[in-house]
Short mmCIF file of C-alpha atoms in Angstrom, two decimals:
data_model
loop_
_atom_site.label_atom_id
_atom_site.label_comp_id
_atom_site.label_asym_id
_atom_site.label_seq_id
_atom_site.Cartn_x
_atom_site.Cartn_y
_atom_site.Cartn_z
CA CYS C 17 237.06 -42.12 26.94
CA GLU C 18 233.64 -40.76 27.88
CA VAL C 19 233.91 -37.82 30.28
CA GLY C 20 230.80 -37.24 32.36
CA CYS C 21 229.39 -40.65 31.49
CA GLY C 22 226.59 -40.73 34.09
CA THR C 23 225.33 -44.32 34.24
CA ALA C 24 227.67 -45.20 31.34
CA GLN C 25 225.02 -46.23 28.85
CA LEU C 26 227.04 -44.88 25.93
CA SER C 27 230.30 -46.29 27.29
CA ASN C 28 228.76 -49.76 27.63
CA TYR C 29 227.35 -49.53 24.12
CA LEU C 30 230.78 -48.65 22.73
CA ALA C 31 232.40 -51.43 24.74
CA ILE C 32 229.91 -53.98 23.40
CA ASN C 33 230.36 -52.91 19.80
CA THR C 34 234.16 -52.55 19.71
CA ASN C 35 237.19 -54.39 21.02
CA ASN C 36 238.71 -51.15 22.28
CA GLN C 37 239.39 -50.34 25.91
CA ILE C 38 236.73 -47.84 27.04
CA PHE C 39 237.18 -45.47 29.98
CA ALA C 40 234.05 -44.11 31.66
CA LEU C 41 234.63 -41.11 33.94
CA ASP C 42 232.11 -39.41 36.20
CA ILE C 43 232.09 -37.59 39.52
CA SER C 44 229.05 -39.53 40.79
CA GLU C 45 229.89 -42.86 42.40
CA ASN C 46 226.22 -43.89 42.42
CA SER C 47 225.92 -43.35 38.67
CA LEU C 48 229.11 -45.28 38.00
CA ASN C 49 227.93 -48.16 40.17
CA THR C 50 224.82 -48.44 38.00
CA GLY C 51 227.00 -48.72 34.91
CA LEU C 52 229.40 -51.10 36.62
CA ASN C 53 226.58 -53.44 37.65
CA PHE C 54 225.35 -53.50 34.06
CA SER C 55 228.85 -54.31 32.81
CA LYS C 56 229.25 -57.15 35.30
CA LYS C 57 225.80 -58.56 34.57
CA ASN C 58 226.49 -58.62 30.84
CA GLU C 59 230.15 -59.66 31.16
CA ILE C 60 231.48 -56.54 29.45
CA LEU C 61 235.17 -56.63 30.28
CA ASN C 62 236.68 -53.86 28.13
CA ILE C 63 235.30 -50.92 30.13
CA ASN C 64 237.14 -49.14 32.94
CA TYR C 65 235.35 -46.93 35.47
CA VAL C 66 236.98 -43.82 36.94
CA CYS C 67 235.30 -41.80 39.69
CA CYS C 68 236.79 -38.32 39.95
CA ASP C 69 236.54 -34.69 38.89
CA ILE C 70 238.14 -33.90 35.53
CA PHE C 71 240.03 -31.06 37.23
CA GLU C 72 241.95 -33.70 39.18
CA LYS C 73 243.61 -34.60 35.85
CA PRO C 74 243.42 -38.37 36.33
CA PHE C 75 244.94 -39.33 32.97
CA ASN C 76 248.31 -38.96 31.30
CA LYS C 77 248.76 -36.61 28.38
CA LYS C 78 248.09 -37.90 24.84
CA VAL C 79 246.58 -41.21 25.97
CA PHE C 80 243.20 -41.44 24.17
CA ASP C 81 242.28 -41.89 20.51
CA HIS C 82 238.76 -40.56 21.08
CA ILE C 83 237.26 -38.40 23.82
CA ILE C 84 233.50 -37.91 24.13
CA SER C 85 231.87 -35.37 26.43
CA LEU C 86 228.19 -34.69 25.79
CA GLY C 87 226.19 -32.28 27.92
CA VAL C 88 228.78 -32.08 30.70
CA LEU C 89 231.35 -29.28 30.45
CA HIS C 90 228.72 -26.54 30.58
CA HIS C 91 227.95 -27.73 34.13
CA THR C 92 231.57 -27.47 35.32
CA LYS C 93 233.10 -24.56 37.20
CA ASN C 94 235.22 -23.65 34.17
CA PRO C 95 234.16 -25.20 30.82
CA ARG C 96 237.12 -23.78 28.92
CA GLU C 97 239.65 -25.18 31.38
CA SER C 98 237.84 -28.52 31.30
CA PHE C 99 238.19 -28.58 27.53
CA ASP C 100 241.89 -27.71 27.72
CA ILE C 101 242.43 -30.69 30.04
CA LEU C 102 240.60 -33.04 27.67
CA CYS C 103 242.77 -31.86 24.78
CA GLU C 104 245.89 -32.64 26.80
CA ASN C 105 244.63 -36.23 27.16
CA LEU C 106 243.99 -36.60 23.42
CA LYS C 107 246.57 -38.24 21.15
CA ASN C 108 247.79 -36.54 18.00
CA ASN C 109 245.27 -37.26 15.21
CA GLY C 110 242.72 -38.24 17.89
CA TYR C 111 239.11 -37.06 17.78
CA ILE C 112 237.13 -35.10 20.36
CA ILE C 113 233.33 -35.02 20.33
CA LEU C 114 232.01 -32.15 22.42
CA GLY C 115 228.35 -31.49 23.22
CA LEU C 116 227.39 -28.18 24.88
CA TYR C 117 224.32 -26.02 25.39
CA ASN C 118 224.09 -23.44 22.63
CA SER C 119 223.45 -19.97 24.01
CA ILE C 120 221.25 -19.13 20.99
CA GLY C 121 219.61 -22.50 20.37
CA ARG C 122 218.70 -22.87 24.06
CA ILE C 123 216.49 -19.77 24.15
CA ARG C 124 213.28 -21.82 24.38
CA THR C 125 214.63 -23.62 27.44
CA TYR C 126 215.74 -20.34 29.03
CA PHE C 127 212.20 -19.06 28.59
CA ARG C 128 210.65 -22.21 30.08
CA ALA C 129 213.11 -22.13 32.98
CA PHE C 130 212.10 -18.54 33.75
CA ILE C 131 208.42 -19.54 33.74
CA TYR C 132 209.18 -22.58 35.88
CA LYS C 133 211.13 -20.70 38.53
CA TYR C 134 209.14 -17.49 38.82
CA PHE C 135 205.60 -18.07 37.59
CA ASN C 136 203.93 -21.42 37.03
CA LYS C 137 205.60 -24.82 36.93
CA ARG C 138 202.69 -26.47 35.18
CA ILE C 139 202.80 -24.02 32.28
CA ALA C 140 206.54 -24.58 31.85
CA GLU C 141 206.02 -28.34 31.93
CA PHE C 142 203.24 -28.09 29.36
CA LEU C 143 205.52 -26.08 27.04
CA ASP C 144 208.27 -28.71 27.28
CA PRO C 145 207.83 -31.38 24.55
CA VAL C 146 210.21 -33.78 26.32
CA LEU C 147 208.18 -33.68 29.54
CA ARG C 148 204.98 -34.17 27.58
CA LYS C 149 206.46 -37.38 26.15
CA ILE C 150 207.80 -38.64 29.47
CA THR C 151 204.63 -37.93 31.48
CA LYS C 152 204.54 -38.23 35.25
CA ASN C 153 204.08 -42.00 35.00
CA ASN C 154 207.87 -42.12 35.01
CA PRO C 155 208.68 -39.83 37.97
CA LYS C 156 212.38 -40.69 38.14
CA LYS C 157 213.03 -39.73 34.52
CA TYR C 158 210.63 -36.79 34.78
CA ASN C 159 212.35 -35.31 37.82
CA ALA C 160 215.82 -35.90 36.36
CA TRP C 161 214.91 -33.87 33.26
CA VAL C 162 213.43 -31.02 35.34
CA LYS C 163 216.52 -30.85 37.57
CA ASP C 164 218.90 -30.88 34.62
CA GLN C 165 217.04 -28.38 32.45
CA TYR C 166 215.52 -25.96 34.97
CA LEU C 167 217.12 -26.37 38.39
CA HIS C 168 220.79 -27.11 37.76
CA PRO C 169 222.92 -24.84 40.02
CA SER C 170 225.64 -24.32 37.39
CA GLU C 171 225.11 -23.85 33.66
CA THR C 172 226.72 -21.93 30.82
CA GLY C 173 225.81 -21.45 27.17
CA HIS C 174 228.25 -21.40 24.26
CA THR C 175 228.42 -20.63 20.55
CA ILE C 176 230.02 -22.30 17.55
CA ASP C 177 232.54 -19.48 17.13
CA GLU C 178 233.49 -19.65 20.80
CA ILE C 179 234.27 -23.36 20.46
CA LEU C 180 236.16 -22.74 17.21
CA ASP C 181 238.38 -20.43 19.26
CA TRP C 182 238.84 -23.20 21.86
CA PHE C 183 239.78 -25.56 19.03
CA GLU C 184 242.33 -23.19 17.56
CA LYS C 185 244.07 -22.54 20.87
CA ASN C 186 244.35 -26.28 21.55
CA ASN C 187 245.62 -27.27 18.09
CA ILE C 188 242.30 -28.91 17.20
CA GLU C 189 241.13 -29.00 13.59
CA PHE C 190 237.39 -28.53 13.01
CA ILE C 191 235.86 -31.62 11.40
CA ASN C 192 232.08 -31.39 11.69
CA SER C 193 229.18 -30.13 13.78
CA ILE C 194 225.59 -31.05 14.63
CA PRO C 195 223.61 -29.13 13.52
CA ASP C 196 225.62 -28.35 10.41
CA SER C 197 227.46 -25.02 10.59
CA GLU C 198 227.56 -24.96 6.79
CA ILE C 199 223.83 -24.55 6.56
CA PHE C 200 223.39 -24.62 2.79
CA SER C 201 225.05 -28.02 2.34
CA THR C 202 223.71 -31.58 2.43
CA TYR C 203 224.32 -33.30 5.76
CA ASP C 204 225.08 -37.00 6.22
CA TYR C 205 224.70 -38.14 9.84
CA GLY C 206 226.39 -41.41 8.90
CA LYS C 207 229.66 -39.60 8.19
CA ILE C 208 230.18 -37.30 11.16
CA PHE C 209 233.97 -37.82 11.02
CA LYS C 210 234.14 -36.63 7.42
CA LYS C 211 235.68 -33.17 7.32
CA LYS C 212 233.33 -30.38 6.31
CA SER C 213 233.65 -26.67 5.78
CA VAL C 214 232.91 -24.60 8.86
CA GLY C 215 230.80 -22.28 6.69
CA SER C 216 230.64 -18.52 6.78
CA TYR C 217 229.99 -16.46 9.90
CA PHE C 218 226.49 -15.75 8.60
CA GLU C 219 225.81 -19.47 8.11
CA ARG C 220 227.01 -20.29 11.62
CA ILE C 221 224.78 -17.64 13.19
CA LEU C 222 221.79 -18.73 11.10
CA SER C 223 222.37 -22.39 11.95
CA GLN C 224 222.26 -21.60 15.68
CA PHE C 225 219.22 -19.35 15.27
CA LEU C 226 217.33 -22.09 13.42
CA MET C 227 217.98 -24.45 16.33
CA ILE C 228 215.36 -22.48 18.26
CA PHE C 229 212.64 -23.68 15.90
CA SER C 230 213.79 -27.29 15.49
CA ARG C 231 214.02 -30.36 17.72
CA PHE C 232 217.47 -29.13 18.81
CA GLY C 233 215.88 -26.13 20.48
CA SER C 234 212.81 -27.93 21.77
CA GLU C 235 214.96 -30.59 23.45
CA GLY C 236 217.38 -28.28 25.25
CA GLY C 237 219.58 -26.64 22.64
CA LEU C 238 222.51 -29.05 22.75
CA PHE C 239 224.95 -28.78 19.85
CA VAL C 240 227.90 -31.01 19.04
CA MET C 241 231.28 -30.14 17.57
CA ILE C 242 233.82 -32.67 16.39
CA GLY C 243 237.51 -31.91 16.14
CA LYS C 244 240.77 -33.70 15.38
CA LYS C 245 244.03 -32.98 17.16
CA LYS C 246 246.78 -31.94 14.79
CA SER C 247 250.21 -33.49 14.97
CA SER C 248 252.50 -31.21 16.94
#
């Protein structure tokens, strides 16, 4: 299940490349219709669209093997409660992939947002490497990025240790993170479901700090944590 799927690009990709039943949930009917039209056009039959707010609790408990939510919960009215609901929907031994804005790694975006809102929009746009790549030749994509990064009415930032606490209180075992919380180890992006050490507190803080100076920080400061629900 992809929660906050938008136009369901990822959900359609997963449906094409697996025989599993995919559920794509979003609050925007227009976005879901875009995904649905793509599915119909390409005869993708193993995807199910659900238009609702996650707080409506549309699913039964322990129903999904995998839940993906990337860049969504930090825009909800209560990210922690949203996460708790997702964990209720996850089967024992199921995986959750959670992407959130990192309150440390997003510092560059916070700075650009301040410039954008209170000083000079053009300077903020010039400082944004994503906008420089998009250019104004693609106004739809350009405006969507600006609205999401600088003008979104609701946004929260989170840390690795905060999410580890969420994991613990929902019986979720830490498996991996992007970027790597164990900063002095070798990372294999092809094995994100392979269990790794969470690292020391110092490593976790340093990993988030280094996001500021990498593509993670330049592109919005999103970090991903992967967990597995323990058998209860």
